[in-house]
């Protein structure tokens, strides 16, 4: 949802308490005279990653006119506090604007933020003028930042807002409803096994085969921690997980806790994932089995179906310390449907 704070907006909080990875240190006081876009993000968050093409392009378009984008990386999961992993993500996604690590949530709390991603647009006088939570409203955000640039330089000739990266980004696009995010750790996890979690210890889970959408089901040896479930270090049989969902795309946040690459086999509706439905991180072995090679902690893209549909995923791993944190699901625009914007 997008909000306009008005021309008498409050003074934006300072950017204190973080560790600058790129382009800093900066202060809001030192940036007076220039509009600033503060973006809260996390490199494991699919919604954040889907906004990055817009932020990268806005930096390219408008930094010559004075716009400063500051990426505030506030980690959702504890492993995302490592600077080297965030640097890798910065390079992977082509981020050239300043980035500060907010591992202790100091900047997050100063802005009273609650969402990934979240954008706060600050004018040249340091006042908060506009904010937006989540994906979408890209044209509105770009027009708002153009407005603040013209407040400083009224005669600026600026381009039309960039075209949508995806169909579902079009203003007024109506998207299919999909399964909400499914967390796996015992603090927020939606486990479907009737016995629930056995926290903080190796346990042998049993699956009864009846699966409801929006829940995950464990089978075999697993350890449930606050944020994740992982395969025990000394387990003998494979660790398996089942998940029914409705979506076009499926992603999962994973971490090879051993520090070495591990393999996660994946099936959809009882069969290896065909090439036409496989996402970017899926590979196939010589027997045609689909799998993901998990080598660093990040979000992995599993499924990219042609359309939104109802499916069941089956995952299996024998890699010690393979940890799974959360599944996220992506929709698509309904052809021929559009909201009337008034």
Tab-separated table of C-alpha atoms in Angstrom:
chain	number	residue	atom	x	y	z
A	1	UNK	CA	0.000	0.000	0.000
A	2	UNK	CA	1.253	3.499	-0.839
A	3	UNK	CA	0.832	6.612	1.256
A	4	UNK	CA	1.611	10.279	0.723
A	5	UNK	CA	2.750	11.972	3.910
A	6	UNK	CA	2.035	15.479	2.622
A	7	UNK	CA	4.205	18.545	2.147
A	8	UNK	CA	4.505	19.044	5.921
A	9	UNK	CA	5.923	15.580	6.505
A	10	UNK	CA	7.970	14.777	9.595
A	11	UNK	CA	11.766	14.938	9.524
A	12	UNK	CA	13.108	11.553	8.416
A	13	UNK	CA	15.080	9.600	11.039
A	14	UNK	CA	18.848	9.329	10.763
A	15	UNK	CA	20.714	6.376	9.261
A	16	UNK	CA	22.542	5.458	12.456
A	17	UNK	CA	23.575	2.139	13.929
A	18	UNK	CA	24.464	0.213	10.767
A	19	UNK	CA	27.585	-0.968	8.952
A	20	UNK	CA	28.104	0.537	5.502
A	21	UNK	CA	28.970	-1.981	2.804
A	22	UNK	CA	28.875	0.387	-0.142
A	23	UNK	CA	28.832	4.141	-0.734
A	24	UNK	CA	28.833	5.326	2.871
A	25	UNK	CA	28.762	6.384	5.566
A	26	UNK	CA	25.897	8.758	4.826
A	27	UNK	CA	23.665	10.825	7.090
A	28	UNK	CA	20.269	12.324	6.404
A	29	UNK	CA	21.621	15.665	7.621
A	30	UNK	CA	24.480	15.446	5.135
A	31	UNK	CA	22.046	14.659	2.300
A	32	UNK	CA	19.974	17.825	2.757
A	33	UNK	CA	19.399	19.455	-0.599
A	34	UNK	CA	18.885	16.102	-2.351
A	35	UNK	CA	15.836	13.806	-2.433
A	36	UNK	CA	16.507	10.432	-0.790
A	37	UNK	CA	14.802	7.071	-1.302
A	38	UNK	CA	15.340	4.754	1.681
A	39	UNK	CA	14.622	1.122	0.766
A	40	UNK	CA	14.425	-1.605	3.426
A	41	UNK	CA	15.261	-4.973	1.890
A	42	UNK	CA	16.637	-8.457	2.543
A	43	UNK	CA	18.468	-10.518	-0.061
A	44	UNK	CA	16.436	-13.635	0.814
A	45	UNK	CA	13.054	-11.899	0.317
A	46	UNK	CA	11.338	-12.578	-3.030
A	47	UNK	CA	9.265	-9.400	-2.796
A	48	UNK	CA	12.438	-7.371	-2.263
A	49	UNK	CA	14.210	-9.063	-5.158
A	50	UNK	CA	11.303	-8.327	-7.494
A	51	UNK	CA	11.596	-4.600	-6.715
A	52	UNK	CA	15.346	-4.422	-7.360
A	53	UNK	CA	15.137	-3.958	-11.164
A	54	UNK	CA	13.178	-0.760	-10.544
A	55	UNK	CA	15.576	0.542	-7.903
A	56	UNK	CA	18.616	-0.215	-10.064
A	57	UNK	CA	17.036	1.623	-13.003
A	58	UNK	CA	15.908	4.582	-10.884
A	59	UNK	CA	19.463	4.951	-9.627
A	60	UNK	CA	20.755	4.939	-13.203
A	61	UNK	CA	18.125	7.438	-14.366
A	62	UNK	CA	17.983	9.901	-11.511
A	63	UNK	CA	21.254	9.889	-9.564
A	64	UNK	CA	22.703	12.355	-12.123
A	65	UNK	CA	19.893	14.751	-11.105
A	66	UNK	CA	20.570	14.401	-7.383
A	67	UNK	CA	18.488	11.429	-6.213
A	68	UNK	CA	20.191	9.273	-3.577
A	69	UNK	CA	18.920	5.724	-3.018
A	70	UNK	CA	19.984	4.072	0.235
A	71	UNK	CA	19.447	0.329	0.570
A	72	UNK	CA	18.989	-0.657	4.220
A	73	UNK	CA	19.629	-4.398	4.464
A	74	UNK	CA	17.743	-5.610	7.540
A	75	UNK	CA	17.991	-9.426	7.798
A	76	UNK	CA	14.874	-11.516	8.319
A	77	UNK	CA	16.919	-14.625	9.154
A	78	UNK	CA	20.001	-14.770	11.365
A	79	UNK	CA	22.323	-16.152	8.669
A	80	UNK	CA	21.681	-13.062	6.501
A	81	UNK	CA	23.799	-10.982	8.894
A	82	UNK	CA	27.028	-12.048	7.183
A	83	UNK	CA	28.603	-9.191	5.242
A	84	UNK	CA	30.179	-11.416	2.575
A	85	UNK	CA	26.809	-12.913	1.647
A	86	UNK	CA	25.194	-9.489	1.379
A	87	UNK	CA	28.116	-8.273	-0.759
A	88	UNK	CA	27.607	-11.256	-3.044
A	89	UNK	CA	23.927	-10.333	-3.431
A	90	UNK	CA	24.816	-6.695	-4.123
A	91	UNK	CA	27.093	-7.809	-6.948
A	92	UNK	CA	24.655	-10.430	-8.274
A	93	UNK	CA	21.780	-7.972	-8.594
A	94	UNK	CA	23.845	-5.088	-9.963
A	95	UNK	CA	23.220	-2.723	-7.040
A	96	UNK	CA	25.412	0.368	-7.359
A	97	UNK	CA	23.705	2.689	-4.866
A	98	UNK	CA	24.773	2.891	-1.183
A	99	UNK	CA	23.902	-0.052	1.074
A	100	UNK	CA	24.038	-0.201	4.871
A	101	UNK	CA	23.708	-3.391	6.933
A	102	UNK	CA	21.123	-2.953	9.684
A	103	UNK	CA	21.824	-6.183	11.580
A	104	UNK	CA	20.613	-4.833	14.922
A	105	UNK	CA	17.434	-3.292	13.438
A	106	UNK	CA	18.518	0.185	14.601
A	107	UNK	CA	17.426	1.962	11.410
A	108	UNK	CA	14.373	-0.307	11.093
A	109	UNK	CA	13.203	0.763	14.560
A	110	UNK	CA	14.023	4.426	13.937
A	111	UNK	CA	11.636	4.362	10.955
A	112	UNK	CA	9.124	2.233	12.880
A	113	UNK	CA	9.199	-0.087	9.888
A	114	UNK	CA	7.340	-3.412	9.745
A	115	UNK	CA	7.687	-4.652	6.173
A	116	UNK	CA	10.034	-6.032	3.519
A	117	UNK	CA	10.324	-4.246	1.184
A	118	UNK	CA	9.474	-0.736	2.347
A	119	UNK	CA	10.293	2.534	0.599
A	120	UNK	CA	10.474	5.949	2.272
A	121	UNK	CA	10.879	8.997	0.032
A	122	UNK	CA	12.450	12.037	1.701
A	123	UNK	CA	12.524	15.522	0.169
A	124	UNK	CA	15.474	17.911	-0.068
A	125	UNK	CA	14.551	19.450	3.306
A	126	UNK	CA	14.792	16.053	4.970
A	127	UNK	CA	11.028	15.587	5.379
A	128	UNK	CA	9.315	12.253	4.878
A	129	UNK	CA	6.922	12.801	1.977
A	130	UNK	CA	5.903	9.376	0.672
A	131	UNK	CA	6.129	5.748	1.720
A	132	UNK	CA	5.150	2.426	0.189
A	133	UNK	CA	5.087	-1.093	1.623
A	134	UNK	CA	5.486	-4.270	-0.417
A	135	UNK	CA	5.648	-4.701	-4.162
A	136	UNK	CA	3.810	-2.632	-6.749
A	137	UNK	CA	2.964	1.055	-7.275
A	138	UNK	CA	6.212	1.475	-9.188
A	139	UNK	CA	4.842	4.168	-11.469
A	140	UNK	CA	3.477	6.092	-8.480
A	141	UNK	CA	6.805	5.913	-6.660
A	142	UNK	CA	8.713	7.050	-9.743
A	143	UNK	CA	6.374	9.984	-10.326
A	144	UNK	CA	6.720	10.936	-6.650
A	145	UNK	CA	10.494	10.978	-6.819
A	146	UNK	CA	10.336	12.994	-10.055
A	147	UNK	CA	8.128	15.502	-8.232
A	148	UNK	CA	10.699	15.881	-5.458
A	149	UNK	CA	13.505	16.312	-7.981
A	150	UNK	CA	11.540	19.089	-9.699
A	151	UNK	CA	10.995	20.820	-6.366
A	152	UNK	CA	14.768	21.336	-6.327
A	153	UNK	CA	15.188	21.909	-10.089
A	154	UNK	CA	11.842	23.049	-11.584
A	155	UNK	CA	13.072	23.006	-15.190
A	156	UNK	CA	14.212	19.385	-15.201
A	157	UNK	CA	13.174	17.359	-18.246
A	158	UNK	CA	12.687	13.806	-17.017
A	159	UNK	CA	11.698	10.591	-18.838
A	160	UNK	CA	8.340	8.882	-18.621
A	161	UNK	CA	8.227	6.254	-15.842
A	162	UNK	CA	9.888	3.013	-16.818
A	163	UNK	CA	7.616	0.355	-18.342
A	164	UNK	CA	6.533	-2.549	-16.110
A	165	UNK	CA	9.081	-5.323	-15.741
A	166	UNK	CA	6.258	-7.891	-15.463
A	167	UNK	CA	2.604	-7.989	-16.522
A	168	UNK	CA	1.486	-8.080	-12.898
A	169	UNK	CA	3.290	-4.768	-12.285
A	170	UNK	CA	0.936	-2.889	-14.610
A	171	UNK	CA	-1.254	-0.324	-12.815
A	172	UNK	CA	-4.639	-1.953	-12.276
A	173	UNK	CA	-3.446	-5.503	-12.957
A	174	UNK	CA	-5.484	-8.175	-11.158
A	175	UNK	CA	-3.547	-11.255	-10.036
A	176	UNK	CA	-4.573	-14.746	-8.995
A	177	UNK	CA	-4.681	-15.490	-5.293
A	178	UNK	CA	-1.808	-17.743	-4.228
A	179	UNK	CA	-0.683	-19.615	-1.123
A	180	UNK	CA	0.686	-17.271	1.577
A	181	UNK	CA	4.311	-17.553	2.674
A	182	UNK	CA	5.037	-20.756	4.610
A	183	UNK	CA	7.651	-20.549	7.375
A	184	UNK	CA	9.391	-23.694	8.604
A	185	UNK	CA	10.922	-22.877	11.999
A	186	UNK	CA	8.968	-23.725	15.143
A	187	UNK	CA	8.345	-20.064	16.084
A	188	UNK	CA	6.250	-19.325	12.989
A	189	UNK	CA	6.109	-22.620	11.158
A	190	UNK	CA	2.909	-24.065	9.682
A	191	UNK	CA	3.665	-27.732	10.260
A	192	UNK	CA	0.931	-30.144	9.236
A	193	UNK	CA	2.141	-33.283	11.016
A	194	UNK	CA	-0.411	-34.128	13.737
A	195	UNK	CA	2.333	-34.478	16.354
A	196	UNK	CA	3.643	-30.972	15.634
A	197	UNK	CA	7.248	-29.915	16.209
A	198	UNK	CA	9.839	-31.590	18.404
A	199	UNK	CA	11.883	-28.404	19.001
A	200	UNK	CA	15.651	-28.284	19.316
A	201	UNK	CA	16.360	-32.009	18.992
A	202	UNK	CA	16.648	-34.641	16.274
A	203	UNK	CA	13.324	-36.351	15.699
A	204	UNK	CA	12.007	-38.912	13.249
A	205	UNK	CA	8.819	-37.458	11.748
A	206	UNK	CA	6.078	-39.534	10.171
A	207	UNK	CA	3.821	-38.304	7.371
A	208	UNK	CA	0.314	-39.782	7.062
A	209	UNK	CA	-0.140	-38.763	3.423
A	210	UNK	CA	-3.071	-36.345	3.821
A	211	UNK	CA	-1.858	-32.852	2.959
A	212	UNK	CA	-3.621	-29.483	3.184
A	213	UNK	CA	-2.533	-26.362	1.329
A	214	UNK	CA	-0.543	-23.827	3.329
A	215	UNK	CA	1.101	-26.423	5.586
A	216	UNK	CA	4.292	-28.436	5.235
A	217	UNK	CA	4.735	-32.054	6.244
A	218	UNK	CA	7.986	-33.636	7.406
A	219	UNK	CA	9.044	-37.252	7.036
A	220	UNK	CA	12.219	-38.828	8.328
A	221	UNK	CA	14.944	-37.198	10.437
A	222	UNK	CA	14.767	-33.430	11.038
A	223	UNK	CA	15.736	-30.886	13.685
A	224	UNK	CA	13.346	-27.958	14.203
A	225	UNK	CA	14.951	-24.656	15.215
A	226	UNK	CA	13.339	-21.245	15.742
A	227	UNK	CA	13.830	-20.170	12.111
A	228	UNK	CA	14.284	-23.389	10.160
A	229	UNK	CA	14.223	-27.148	9.964
A	230	UNK	CA	17.428	-28.949	9.041
A	231	UNK	CA	18.698	-32.450	8.405
A	232	UNK	CA	20.623	-33.853	11.401
A	233	UNK	CA	24.355	-34.308	10.976
A	234	UNK	CA	24.368	-38.059	11.671
A	235	UNK	CA	21.062	-39.135	10.083
A	236	UNK	CA	21.022	-42.333	8.037
A	237	UNK	CA	17.793	-42.195	6.025
A	238	UNK	CA	16.830	-39.281	3.792
A	239	UNK	CA	14.910	-36.257	5.100
A	240	UNK	CA	11.727	-35.478	3.155
A	241	UNK	CA	9.212	-32.624	3.048
A	242	UNK	CA	5.825	-32.282	1.305
A	243	UNK	CA	3.978	-29.097	0.410
A	244	UNK	CA	0.703	-28.442	-1.413
A	245	UNK	CA	0.392	-24.994	-2.954
A	246	UNK	CA	-1.409	-22.728	-5.402
A	247	UNK	CA	0.880	-20.428	-7.406
A	248	UNK	CA	2.804	-19.990	-10.599
A	249	UNK	CA	6.253	-19.850	-9.005
A	250	UNK	CA	7.732	-21.331	-5.842
A	251	UNK	CA	10.919	-20.291	-4.041
A	252	UNK	CA	12.567	-21.511	-0.856
A	253	UNK	CA	15.211	-19.972	1.409
A	254	UNK	CA	17.935	-22.525	2.186
A	255	UNK	CA	21.277	-22.609	3.954
A	256	UNK	CA	23.932	-25.364	3.710
A	257	UNK	CA	24.905	-25.197	7.390
A	258	UNK	CA	27.852	-27.545	6.830
A	259	UNK	CA	29.521	-24.936	4.630
A	260	UNK	CA	29.635	-27.419	1.753
A	261	UNK	CA	27.307	-27.741	-1.209
A	262	UNK	CA	24.453	-30.204	-0.816
A	263	UNK	CA	21.755	-31.606	-3.051
A	264	UNK	CA	17.993	-31.255	-2.681
A	265	UNK	CA	15.930	-33.527	-4.949
A	266	UNK	CA	12.566	-32.147	-6.024
A	267	UNK	CA	9.386	-33.590	-7.552
A	268	UNK	CA	6.153	-31.907	-8.557
A	269	UNK	CA	2.941	-33.936	-8.570
A	270	UNK	CA	4.949	-37.121	-8.176
A	271	UNK	CA	7.354	-36.608	-11.086
A	272	UNK	CA	10.645	-34.799	-11.701
A	273	UNK	CA	10.040	-31.201	-12.710
A	274	UNK	CA	9.973	-30.858	-16.519
A	275	UNK	CA	12.107	-28.191	-18.122
A	276	UNK	CA	9.096	-26.058	-19.047
A	277	UNK	CA	8.056	-25.762	-15.374
A	278	UNK	CA	11.508	-25.533	-13.816
A	279	UNK	CA	12.844	-22.325	-12.300
A	280	UNK	CA	16.376	-20.995	-12.648
A	281	UNK	CA	18.037	-23.071	-9.902
A	282	UNK	CA	16.796	-26.511	-11.004
A	283	UNK	CA	19.170	-29.009	-12.623
A	284	UNK	CA	18.819	-32.639	-13.785
A	285	UNK	CA	21.127	-35.586	-13.261
A	286	UNK	CA	21.923	-38.328	-15.765
A	287	UNK	CA	18.772	-40.187	-14.709
A	288	UNK	CA	16.502	-37.215	-15.317
A	289	UNK	CA	15.975	-36.472	-11.621
A	290	UNK	CA	15.409	-32.772	-10.934
A	291	UNK	CA	17.400	-31.248	-8.073
A	292	UNK	CA	18.871	-28.037	-6.688
A	293	UNK	CA	22.543	-27.664	-5.739
A	294	UNK	CA	22.560	-25.635	-2.521
A	295	UNK	CA	25.986	-24.021	-2.123
A	296	UNK	CA	25.389	-20.688	-0.346
A	297	UNK	CA	22.653	-19.336	1.946
A	298	UNK	CA	20.069	-17.586	-0.218
A	299	UNK	CA	16.654	-17.879	-1.825
A	300	UNK	CA	16.457	-20.668	-4.422
A	301	UNK	CA	13.975	-20.684	-7.296
A	302	UNK	CA	12.301	-24.082	-7.628
A	303	UNK	CA	9.254	-23.864	-9.878
A	304	UNK	CA	8.138	-21.539	-12.669
A	305	UNK	CA	4.905	-23.055	-13.978
A	306	UNK	CA	3.350	-21.644	-17.115
A	307	UNK	CA	0.222	-20.630	-15.189
A	308	UNK	CA	-1.093	-20.466	-11.651
A	309	UNK	CA	-2.264	-23.918	-10.569
A	310	UNK	CA	-2.666	-26.399	-7.709
A	311	UNK	CA	0.326	-28.688	-7.175
A	312	UNK	CA	2.235	-30.702	-4.602
A	313	UNK	CA	5.993	-30.529	-4.117
A	314	UNK	CA	8.067	-33.341	-2.647
A	315	UNK	CA	11.610	-32.553	-1.480
A	316	UNK	CA	14.309	-34.934	-0.283
A	317	UNK	CA	17.882	-34.470	0.910
A	318	UNK	CA	20.669	-36.553	2.400
A	319	UNK	CA	22.992	-33.574	2.905
A	320	UNK	CA	23.870	-33.089	6.603
A	321	UNK	CA	22.919	-29.651	7.880
A	322	UNK	CA	20.682	-28.774	4.927
A	323	UNK	CA	18.379	-26.085	6.387
A	324	UNK	CA	15.087	-24.800	4.951
A	325	UNK	CA	13.582	-21.551	6.237
A	326	UNK	CA	10.575	-20.397	4.212
A	327	UNK	CA	8.633	-21.009	1.005
A	328	UNK	CA	7.303	-18.069	-0.992
A	329	UNK	CA	4.820	-18.114	-3.857
A	330	UNK	CA	4.381	-15.852	-6.876
A	331	UNK	CA	1.216	-15.083	-8.808
A	332	UNK	CA	0.617	-13.688	-12.284
A	333	UNK	CA	-1.829	-11.270	-13.867
A	334	UNK	CA	-5.239	-12.613	-14.896
A	335	UNK	CA	-5.509	-12.073	-18.681
A	336	UNK	CA	-8.140	-9.491	-19.590
A	337	UNK	CA	-8.770	-8.411	-15.989
A	338	UNK	CA	-7.956	-4.913	-14.846
A	339	UNK	CA	-9.027	-2.773	-11.924
A	340	UNK	CA	-10.479	0.604	-12.802
A	341	UNK	CA	-8.280	3.197	-11.137
A	342	UNK	CA	-10.114	6.313	-9.926
